[in-house]
CSV table of C-alpha atoms and ligand atoms in Angstrom, one decimal:
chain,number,residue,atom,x,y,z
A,28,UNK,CA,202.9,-26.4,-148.7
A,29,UNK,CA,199.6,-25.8,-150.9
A,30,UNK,CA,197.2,-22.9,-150.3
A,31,UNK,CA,193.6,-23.8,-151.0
A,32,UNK,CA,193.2,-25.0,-154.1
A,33,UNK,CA,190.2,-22.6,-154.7
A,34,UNK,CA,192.4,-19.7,-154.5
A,35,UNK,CA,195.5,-20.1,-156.5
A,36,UNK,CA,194.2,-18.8,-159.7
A,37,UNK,CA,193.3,-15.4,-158.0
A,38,UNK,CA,194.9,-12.5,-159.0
A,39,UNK,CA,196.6,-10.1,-157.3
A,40,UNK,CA,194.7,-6.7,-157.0
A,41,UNK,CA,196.3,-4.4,-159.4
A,42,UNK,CA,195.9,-0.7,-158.0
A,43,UNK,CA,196.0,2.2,-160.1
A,44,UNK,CA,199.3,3.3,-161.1
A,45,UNK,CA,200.9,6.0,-158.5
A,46,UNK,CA,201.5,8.6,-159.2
A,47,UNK,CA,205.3,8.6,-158.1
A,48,UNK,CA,205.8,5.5,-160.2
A,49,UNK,CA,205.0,7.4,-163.7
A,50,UNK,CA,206.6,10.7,-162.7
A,51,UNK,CA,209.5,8.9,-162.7
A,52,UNK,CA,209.2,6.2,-165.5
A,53,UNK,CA,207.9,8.9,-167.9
A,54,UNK,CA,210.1,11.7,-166.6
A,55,UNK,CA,207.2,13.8,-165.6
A,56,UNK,CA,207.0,16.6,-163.5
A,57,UNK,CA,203.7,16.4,-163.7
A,58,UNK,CA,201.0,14.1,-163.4
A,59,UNK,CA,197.6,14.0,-163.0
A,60,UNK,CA,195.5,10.6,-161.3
A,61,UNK,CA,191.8,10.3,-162.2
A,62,UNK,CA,192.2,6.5,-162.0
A,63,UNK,CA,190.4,5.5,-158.6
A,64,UNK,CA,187.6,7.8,-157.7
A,65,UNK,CA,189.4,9.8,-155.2
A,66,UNK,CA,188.2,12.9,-154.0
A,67,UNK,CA,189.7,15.7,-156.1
A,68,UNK,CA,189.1,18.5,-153.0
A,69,UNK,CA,190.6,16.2,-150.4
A,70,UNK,CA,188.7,15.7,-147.2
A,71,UNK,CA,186.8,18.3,-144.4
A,72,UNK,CA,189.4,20.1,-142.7
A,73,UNK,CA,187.3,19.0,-139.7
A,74,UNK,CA,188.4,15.5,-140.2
A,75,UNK,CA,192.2,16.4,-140.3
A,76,UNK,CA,192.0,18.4,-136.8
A,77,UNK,CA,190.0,15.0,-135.4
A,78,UNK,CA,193.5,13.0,-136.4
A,79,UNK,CA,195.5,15.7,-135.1
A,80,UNK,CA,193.7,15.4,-131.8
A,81,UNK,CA,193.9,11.7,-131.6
A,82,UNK,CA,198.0,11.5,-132.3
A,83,UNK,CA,199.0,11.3,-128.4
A,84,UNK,CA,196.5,7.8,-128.8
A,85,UNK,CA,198.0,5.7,-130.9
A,86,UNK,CA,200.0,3.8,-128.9
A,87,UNK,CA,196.5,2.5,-127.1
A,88,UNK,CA,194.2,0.2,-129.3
A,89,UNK,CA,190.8,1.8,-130.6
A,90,UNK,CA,187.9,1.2,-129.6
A,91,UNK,CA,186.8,-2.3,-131.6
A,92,UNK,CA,183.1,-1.5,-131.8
A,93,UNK,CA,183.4,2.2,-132.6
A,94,UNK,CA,180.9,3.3,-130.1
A,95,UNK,CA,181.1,7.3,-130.7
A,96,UNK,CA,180.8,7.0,-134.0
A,97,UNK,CA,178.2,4.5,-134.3
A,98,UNK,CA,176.0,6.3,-132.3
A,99,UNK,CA,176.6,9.4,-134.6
A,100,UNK,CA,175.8,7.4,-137.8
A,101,UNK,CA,172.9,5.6,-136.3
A,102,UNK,CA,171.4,9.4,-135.0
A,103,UNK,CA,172.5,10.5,-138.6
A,104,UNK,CA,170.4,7.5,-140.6
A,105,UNK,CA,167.2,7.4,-137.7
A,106,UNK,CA,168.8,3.3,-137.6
A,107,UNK,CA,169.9,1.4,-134.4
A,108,UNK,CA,173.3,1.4,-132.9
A,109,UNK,CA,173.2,-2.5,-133.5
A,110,UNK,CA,172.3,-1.9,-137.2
A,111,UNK,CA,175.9,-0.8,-137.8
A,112,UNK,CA,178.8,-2.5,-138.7
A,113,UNK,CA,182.7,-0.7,-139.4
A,114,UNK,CA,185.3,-2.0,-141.6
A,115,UNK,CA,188.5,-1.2,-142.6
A,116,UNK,CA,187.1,0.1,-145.8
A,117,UNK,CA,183.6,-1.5,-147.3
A,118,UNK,CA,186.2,-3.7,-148.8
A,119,UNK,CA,186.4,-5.6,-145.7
A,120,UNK,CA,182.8,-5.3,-145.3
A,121,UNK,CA,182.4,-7.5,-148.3
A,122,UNK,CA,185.0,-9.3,-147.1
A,123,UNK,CA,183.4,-10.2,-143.8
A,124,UNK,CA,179.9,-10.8,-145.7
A,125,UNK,CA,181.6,-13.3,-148.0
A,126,UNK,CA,183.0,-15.1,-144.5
A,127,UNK,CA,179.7,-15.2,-142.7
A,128,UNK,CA,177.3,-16.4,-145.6
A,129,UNK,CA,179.3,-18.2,-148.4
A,130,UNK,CA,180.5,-21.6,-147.7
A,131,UNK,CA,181.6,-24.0,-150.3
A,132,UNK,CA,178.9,-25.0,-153.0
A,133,UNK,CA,176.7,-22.0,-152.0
A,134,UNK,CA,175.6,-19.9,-154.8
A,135,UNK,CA,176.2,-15.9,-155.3
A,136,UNK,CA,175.2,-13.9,-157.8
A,137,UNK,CA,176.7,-10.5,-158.9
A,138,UNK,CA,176.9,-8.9,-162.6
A,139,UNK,CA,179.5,-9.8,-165.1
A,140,UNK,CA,181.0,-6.2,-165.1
A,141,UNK,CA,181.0,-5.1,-161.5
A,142,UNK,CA,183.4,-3.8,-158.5
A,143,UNK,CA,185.9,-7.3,-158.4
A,144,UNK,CA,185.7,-7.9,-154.7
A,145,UNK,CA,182.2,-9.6,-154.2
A,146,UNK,CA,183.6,-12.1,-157.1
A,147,UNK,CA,187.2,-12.5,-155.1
A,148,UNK,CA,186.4,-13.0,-151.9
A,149,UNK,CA,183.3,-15.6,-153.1
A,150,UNK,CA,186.0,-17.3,-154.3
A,151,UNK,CA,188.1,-17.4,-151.5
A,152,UNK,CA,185.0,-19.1,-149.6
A,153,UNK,CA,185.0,-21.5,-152.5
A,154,UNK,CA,181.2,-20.3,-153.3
A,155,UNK,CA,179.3,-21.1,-156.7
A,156,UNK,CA,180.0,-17.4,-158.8
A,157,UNK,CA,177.1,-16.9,-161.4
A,158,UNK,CA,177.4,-13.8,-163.6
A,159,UNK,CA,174.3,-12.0,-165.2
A,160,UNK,CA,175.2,-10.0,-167.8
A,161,UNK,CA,174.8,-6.4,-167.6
A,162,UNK,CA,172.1,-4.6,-169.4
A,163,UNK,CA,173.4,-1.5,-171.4
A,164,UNK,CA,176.1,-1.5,-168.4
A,165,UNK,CA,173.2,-1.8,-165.8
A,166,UNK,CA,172.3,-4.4,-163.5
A,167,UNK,CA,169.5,-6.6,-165.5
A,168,UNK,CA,167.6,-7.6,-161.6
A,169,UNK,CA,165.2,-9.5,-163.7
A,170,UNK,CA,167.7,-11.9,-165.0
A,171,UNK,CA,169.6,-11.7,-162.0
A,172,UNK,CA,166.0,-12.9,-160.1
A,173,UNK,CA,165.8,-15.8,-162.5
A,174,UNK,CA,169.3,-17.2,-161.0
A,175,UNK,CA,168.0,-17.3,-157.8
A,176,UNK,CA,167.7,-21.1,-156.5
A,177,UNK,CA,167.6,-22.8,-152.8
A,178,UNK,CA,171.5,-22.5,-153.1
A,179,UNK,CA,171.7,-18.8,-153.6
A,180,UNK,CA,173.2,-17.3,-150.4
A,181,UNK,CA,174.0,-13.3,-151.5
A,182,UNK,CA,173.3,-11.3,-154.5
A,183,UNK,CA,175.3,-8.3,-154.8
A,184,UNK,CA,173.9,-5.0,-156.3
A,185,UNK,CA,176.0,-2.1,-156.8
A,186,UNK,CA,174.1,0.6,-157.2
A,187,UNK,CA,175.8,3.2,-158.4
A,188,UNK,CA,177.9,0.5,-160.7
A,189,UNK,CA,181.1,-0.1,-160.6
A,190,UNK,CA,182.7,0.8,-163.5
A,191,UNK,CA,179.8,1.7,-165.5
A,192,UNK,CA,178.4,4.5,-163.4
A,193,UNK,CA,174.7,3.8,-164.2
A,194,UNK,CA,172.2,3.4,-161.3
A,195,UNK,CA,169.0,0.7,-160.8
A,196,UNK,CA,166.1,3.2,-160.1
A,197,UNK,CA,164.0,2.9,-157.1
A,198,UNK,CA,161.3,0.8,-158.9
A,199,UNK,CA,163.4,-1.3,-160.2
A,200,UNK,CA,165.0,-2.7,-156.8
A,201,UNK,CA,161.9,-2.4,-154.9
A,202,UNK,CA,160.5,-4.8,-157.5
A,203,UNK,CA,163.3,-6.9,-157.0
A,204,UNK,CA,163.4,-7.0,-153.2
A,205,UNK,CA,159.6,-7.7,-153.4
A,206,UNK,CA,160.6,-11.2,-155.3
A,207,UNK,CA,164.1,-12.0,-153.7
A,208,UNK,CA,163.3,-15.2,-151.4
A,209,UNK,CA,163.7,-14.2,-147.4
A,210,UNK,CA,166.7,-16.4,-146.8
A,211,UNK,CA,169.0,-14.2,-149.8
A,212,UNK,CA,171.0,-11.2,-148.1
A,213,UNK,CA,170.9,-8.9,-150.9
A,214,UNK,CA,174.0,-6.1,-150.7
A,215,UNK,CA,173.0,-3.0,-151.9
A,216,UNK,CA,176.6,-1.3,-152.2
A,217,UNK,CA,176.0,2.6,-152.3
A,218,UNK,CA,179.7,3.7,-151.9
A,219,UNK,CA,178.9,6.7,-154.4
A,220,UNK,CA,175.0,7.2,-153.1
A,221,UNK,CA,176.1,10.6,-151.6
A,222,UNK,CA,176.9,12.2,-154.7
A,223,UNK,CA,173.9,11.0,-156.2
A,224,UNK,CA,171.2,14.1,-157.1
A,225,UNK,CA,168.2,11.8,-159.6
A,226,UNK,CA,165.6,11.4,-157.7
A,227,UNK,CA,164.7,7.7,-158.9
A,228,UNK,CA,167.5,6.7,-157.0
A,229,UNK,CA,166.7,4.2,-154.2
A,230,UNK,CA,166.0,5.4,-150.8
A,231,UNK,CA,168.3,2.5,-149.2
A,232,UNK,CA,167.3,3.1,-145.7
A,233,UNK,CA,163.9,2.9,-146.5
A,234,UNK,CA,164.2,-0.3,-148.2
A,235,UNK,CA,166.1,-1.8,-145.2
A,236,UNK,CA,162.9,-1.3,-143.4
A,237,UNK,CA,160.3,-2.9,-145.4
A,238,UNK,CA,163.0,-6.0,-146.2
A,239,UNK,CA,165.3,-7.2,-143.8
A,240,UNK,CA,167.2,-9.7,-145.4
A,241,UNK,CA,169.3,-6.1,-147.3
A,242,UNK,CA,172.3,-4.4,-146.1
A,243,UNK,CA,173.8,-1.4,-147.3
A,244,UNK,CA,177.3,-0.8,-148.0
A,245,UNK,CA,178.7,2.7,-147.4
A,246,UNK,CA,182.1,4.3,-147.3
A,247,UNK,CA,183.9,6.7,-145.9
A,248,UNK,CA,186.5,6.3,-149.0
A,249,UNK,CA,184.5,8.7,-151.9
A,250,UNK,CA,182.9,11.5,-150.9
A,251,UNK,CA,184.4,12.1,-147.7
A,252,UNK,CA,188.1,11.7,-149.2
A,253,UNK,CA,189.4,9.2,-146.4
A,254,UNK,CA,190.3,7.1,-148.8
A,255,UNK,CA,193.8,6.1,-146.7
A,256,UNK,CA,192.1,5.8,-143.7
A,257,UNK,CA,190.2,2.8,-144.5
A,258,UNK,CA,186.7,3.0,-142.7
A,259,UNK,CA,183.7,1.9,-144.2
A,260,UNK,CA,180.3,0.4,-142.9
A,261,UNK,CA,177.3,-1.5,-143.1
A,262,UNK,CA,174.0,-0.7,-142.3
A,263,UNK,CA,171.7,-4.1,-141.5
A,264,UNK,CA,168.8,-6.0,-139.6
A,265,UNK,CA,170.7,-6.7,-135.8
A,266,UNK,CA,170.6,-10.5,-136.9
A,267,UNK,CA,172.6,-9.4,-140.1
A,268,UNK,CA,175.0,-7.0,-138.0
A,269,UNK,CA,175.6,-9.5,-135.5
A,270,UNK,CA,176.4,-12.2,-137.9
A,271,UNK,CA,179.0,-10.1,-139.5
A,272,UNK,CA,180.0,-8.9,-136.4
A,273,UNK,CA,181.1,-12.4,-135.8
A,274,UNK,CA,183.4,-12.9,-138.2
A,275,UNK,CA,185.0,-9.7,-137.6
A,276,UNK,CA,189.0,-8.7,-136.1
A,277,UNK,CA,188.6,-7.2,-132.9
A,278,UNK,CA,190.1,-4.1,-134.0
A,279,UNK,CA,189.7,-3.6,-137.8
A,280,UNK,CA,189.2,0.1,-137.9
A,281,UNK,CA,191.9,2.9,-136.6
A,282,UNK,CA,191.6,5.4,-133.8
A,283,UNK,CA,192.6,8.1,-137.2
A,284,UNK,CA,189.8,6.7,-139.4
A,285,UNK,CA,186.6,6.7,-136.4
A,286,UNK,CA,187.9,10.0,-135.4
A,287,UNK,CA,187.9,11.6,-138.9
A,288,UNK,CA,184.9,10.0,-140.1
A,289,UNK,CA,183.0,11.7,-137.1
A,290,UNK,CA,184.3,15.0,-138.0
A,291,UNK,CA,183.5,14.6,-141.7
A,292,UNK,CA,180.1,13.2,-141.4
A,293,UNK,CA,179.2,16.4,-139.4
A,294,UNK,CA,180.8,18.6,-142.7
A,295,UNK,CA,177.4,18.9,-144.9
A,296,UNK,CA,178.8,21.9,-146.1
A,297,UNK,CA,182.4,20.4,-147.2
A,298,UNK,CA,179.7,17.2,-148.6
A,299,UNK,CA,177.5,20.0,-150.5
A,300,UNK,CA,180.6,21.0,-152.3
A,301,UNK,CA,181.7,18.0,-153.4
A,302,UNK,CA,178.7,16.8,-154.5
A,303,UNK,CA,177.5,19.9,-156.9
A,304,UNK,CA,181.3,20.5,-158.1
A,305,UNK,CA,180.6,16.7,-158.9
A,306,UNK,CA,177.7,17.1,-160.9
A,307,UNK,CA,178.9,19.8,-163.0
A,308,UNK,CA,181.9,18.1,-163.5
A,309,UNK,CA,179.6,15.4,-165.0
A,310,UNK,CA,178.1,17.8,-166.7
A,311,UNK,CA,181.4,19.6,-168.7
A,312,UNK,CA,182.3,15.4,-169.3
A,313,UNK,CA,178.9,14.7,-171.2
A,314,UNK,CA,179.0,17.9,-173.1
A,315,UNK,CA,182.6,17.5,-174.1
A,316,UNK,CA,181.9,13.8,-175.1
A,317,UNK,CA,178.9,14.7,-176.8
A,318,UNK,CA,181.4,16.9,-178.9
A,319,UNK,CA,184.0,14.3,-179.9
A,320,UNK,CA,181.1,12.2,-181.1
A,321,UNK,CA,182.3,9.7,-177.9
A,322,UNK,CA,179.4,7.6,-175.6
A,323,UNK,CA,179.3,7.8,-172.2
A,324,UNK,CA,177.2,5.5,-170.3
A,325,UNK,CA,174.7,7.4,-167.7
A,326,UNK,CA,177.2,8.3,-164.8
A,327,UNK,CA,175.9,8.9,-161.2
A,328,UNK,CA,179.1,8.4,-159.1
A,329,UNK,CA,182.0,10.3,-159.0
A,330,UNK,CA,183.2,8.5,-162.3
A,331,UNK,CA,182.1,7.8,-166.0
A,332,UNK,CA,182.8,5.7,-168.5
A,333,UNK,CA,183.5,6.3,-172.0
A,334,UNK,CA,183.6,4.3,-175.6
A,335,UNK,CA,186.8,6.1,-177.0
A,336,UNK,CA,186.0,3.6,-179.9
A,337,UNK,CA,189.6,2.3,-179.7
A,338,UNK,CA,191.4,0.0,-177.9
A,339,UNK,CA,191.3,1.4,-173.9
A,340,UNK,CA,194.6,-0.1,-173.2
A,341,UNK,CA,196.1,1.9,-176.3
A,342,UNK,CA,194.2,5.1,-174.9
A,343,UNK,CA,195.1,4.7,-171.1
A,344,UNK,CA,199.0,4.4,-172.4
A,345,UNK,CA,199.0,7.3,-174.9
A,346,UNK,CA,197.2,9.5,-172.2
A,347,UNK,CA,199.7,8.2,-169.7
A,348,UNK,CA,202.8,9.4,-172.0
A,349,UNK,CA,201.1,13.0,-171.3
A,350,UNK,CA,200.8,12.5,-167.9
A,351,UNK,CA,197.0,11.2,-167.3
A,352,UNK,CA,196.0,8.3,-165.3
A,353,UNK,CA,193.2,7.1,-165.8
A,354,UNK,CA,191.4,3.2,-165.9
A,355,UNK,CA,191.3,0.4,-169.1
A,356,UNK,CA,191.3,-3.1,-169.2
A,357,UNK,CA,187.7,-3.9,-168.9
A,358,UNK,CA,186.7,-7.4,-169.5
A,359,UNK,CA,183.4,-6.4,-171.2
A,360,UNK,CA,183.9,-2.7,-172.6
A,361,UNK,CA,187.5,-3.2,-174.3
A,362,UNK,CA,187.0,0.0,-176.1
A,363,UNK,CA,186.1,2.0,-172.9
A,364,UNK,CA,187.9,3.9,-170.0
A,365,UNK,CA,186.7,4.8,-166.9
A,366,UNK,CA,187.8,8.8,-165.9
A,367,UNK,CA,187.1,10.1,-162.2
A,368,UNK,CA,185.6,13.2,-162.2
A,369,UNK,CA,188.0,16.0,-160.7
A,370,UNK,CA,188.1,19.5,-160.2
A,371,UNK,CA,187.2,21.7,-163.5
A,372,UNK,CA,190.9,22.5,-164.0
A,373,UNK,CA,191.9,18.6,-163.9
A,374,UNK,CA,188.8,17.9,-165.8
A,375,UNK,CA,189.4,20.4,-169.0
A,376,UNK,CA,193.6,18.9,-168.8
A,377,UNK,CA,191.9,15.2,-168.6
A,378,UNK,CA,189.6,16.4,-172.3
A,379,UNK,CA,192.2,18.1,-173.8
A,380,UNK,CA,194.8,15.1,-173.2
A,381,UNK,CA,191.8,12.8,-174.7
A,382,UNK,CA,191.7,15.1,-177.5
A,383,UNK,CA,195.0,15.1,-178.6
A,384,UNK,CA,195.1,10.8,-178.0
A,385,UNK,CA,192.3,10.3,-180.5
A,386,UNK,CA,193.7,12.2,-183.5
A,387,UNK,CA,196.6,9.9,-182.4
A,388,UNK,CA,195.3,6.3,-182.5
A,389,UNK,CA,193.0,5.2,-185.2
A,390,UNK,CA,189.4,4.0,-184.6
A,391,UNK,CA,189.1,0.5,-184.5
A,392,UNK,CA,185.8,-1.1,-186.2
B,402,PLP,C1,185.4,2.3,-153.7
B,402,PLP,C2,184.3,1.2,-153.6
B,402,PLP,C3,184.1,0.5,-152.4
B,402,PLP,C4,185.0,0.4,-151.2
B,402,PLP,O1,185.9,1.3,-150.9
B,402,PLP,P1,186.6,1.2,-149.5
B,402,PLP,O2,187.7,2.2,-149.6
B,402,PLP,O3,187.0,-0.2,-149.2
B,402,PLP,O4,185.5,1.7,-148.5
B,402,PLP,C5,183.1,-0.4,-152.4
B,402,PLP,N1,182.3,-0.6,-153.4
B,402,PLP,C6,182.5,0.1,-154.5
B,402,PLP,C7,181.5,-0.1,-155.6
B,402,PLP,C8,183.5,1.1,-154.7
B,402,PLP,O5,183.7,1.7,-155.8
């Protein structure tokens, strides 16, 4: 037997480490994950009684096209109900874009430092991959624009990036949606866009309506903490939605995950919290970095990433021995790791773990 030959070179997704795992290699009692941009508060009690109502369903299917919640989210967003799309995560989302609108020999363009599943499942469709270079770990949209050809099928923007944290302002993608040709789908992927407070930050909803060939990526993963549950969505012109909705299982979202998403979507106050106790948790990070003489690229998500001006792999081990997960290995920023911002208590132990590491490990040059 021989898979596709397009896909045996693919890796296997490596997930952060669990925690479990290093408790019990390392022999801690303690151990604390800032690795995959979890929520540190956990989710909207709300969303935890919606699971607890829905347990005497699970032996019946959910409903495939996730009609309470959709109407919710389109009331929520002033969109259609067939402007919406669920997946078992935006992960599948992607998934299912790749499926619709890459075929072999088409051409996708994404940045050379991005979130790894627009490149993997382009390659599963067996699609031309063209990488544009990052600008001071932001997406460069003119270069990108200069890749476009008659080939080019999807361009994929994240915005907040993916592991650099830094945001394309408003101007900057408006500019670029204004020159994109009308048969590209451009995927703006705002997983993080709720925690986002500058206000040059695109208005993606907006943008959907003055160019339809965009879709937004959202998730219910980040800010609303159901990162187990898997539910994520897109937000689309109906040509789009139904496109994707093609290509979709019949029912790739859980009666647990529609039901909690409802109830946390209706939690602004549980989403206020997170999102200021984000901010100054930015915040204590750029000040503490300023300190240690360390450069952070400009973070906007939940997550920043810092030069430790040493090899990341060395750091991420040595802060691992103390019980601190957190993310290396990079391609492009070898000498960076990527922290999730946590509470303030997790945030001053992440610091003063980094603190003792770098009188540990000299500074490579
Ligand atoms: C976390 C993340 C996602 C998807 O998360 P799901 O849990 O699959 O919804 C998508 N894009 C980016 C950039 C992310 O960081």
């Amino acid at each position: 037997m021989q898979p596709k030959p397009n896909i045996v070179h693919l890796p296997v997704y490596q997930p952060g480490k669990p925690v479990d795992d290093v408790k019990r290699e390392l022999g801690l009692t303690e151990v604390l994950k800032l690795a995959s941009n979890e929520n540190p508060f956990g989710s909207s009690p709300k969303a935890k009684e919606a699971i607890a109502r829905e347990l005497d369903n699970i032996s019946i299917y959910p409903d495939g096209a996730a009609v309470e919640l959709t109407n919710a989210l389109a009331k929520h967003h002033g969109v259609n109900t067939d402007q919406i799309i669920f997946g078992a995560g935006s992960d599948e989302i992607i998934l299912m874009i790749a499926r619709a609108y890459l075929a072999s020999g088409d051409e996708t363009i994404m940045a050379d430092q991005t979130f790894p599943q627009y490149k993997h499942n382009a390659q599963i469709e067996n699609a031309k991959i063209i990488e544009v270079p990052l600008k001071e770990g932001t997406h460069d949209l003119y270069a990108m624009l200069e890749q476009v050809t008659d080939k080019t099928k999807v361009v994929w923007v994240c915005n907040p990036n993916n592991p650099t944290g830094t945001i394309n302002t408003s101007d900057e993608v408006e500019w670029f949606l204004s020159k994109v040709p009308a048969h590209v789908l451009v995927v703006l992927d705002e997983a993080y866009c709720e925690y986002l407070v500058d206000p040059s930050y695109p208005d993606g909803l907006a943008l959907l309506q003055k160019y339809p060939n965009v879709i937004l990526l959202r998730t219910f993963s980040k800010i609303f903490g159901l990162a187990s549950l898997r539910i994520g969505y897109g937000i689309g012109r109906p040509d789009v939605i139904r496109s994707i909705n093609q290509v979709r299982e019949p029912f790739n979202t859980s009666r647990f995950g529609q039901a909690a998403a409802l109830a946390a979507l209706q939690d602004e106050d549980f989403i206020a919290f997170c999102r200021e106790e984000n901010r100054k948790g930015l915040a204590f990070f750029n000040q503490a970095f300023e300190e240690l003489g360390l450069k952070a690229f400009p973070a906007h998500g939940n997550f920043i990433m810092v030069d430790v001006q040493r090899s990341g792999q060395e750091v991420f081990d040595a802060l691992l021995r103390k019980g601190v997960i957190v993310r290396a290995g990079h391609k492009l920023y070898p000498t960076s790791i990527r922290i999730t911002v946590g509470s303030q208590e997790q945030n001053e132990k992440v610091i003063a773990a980094l603190k003792a590491v770098l009188q540990e490990i000299a500074v490579k040059v």
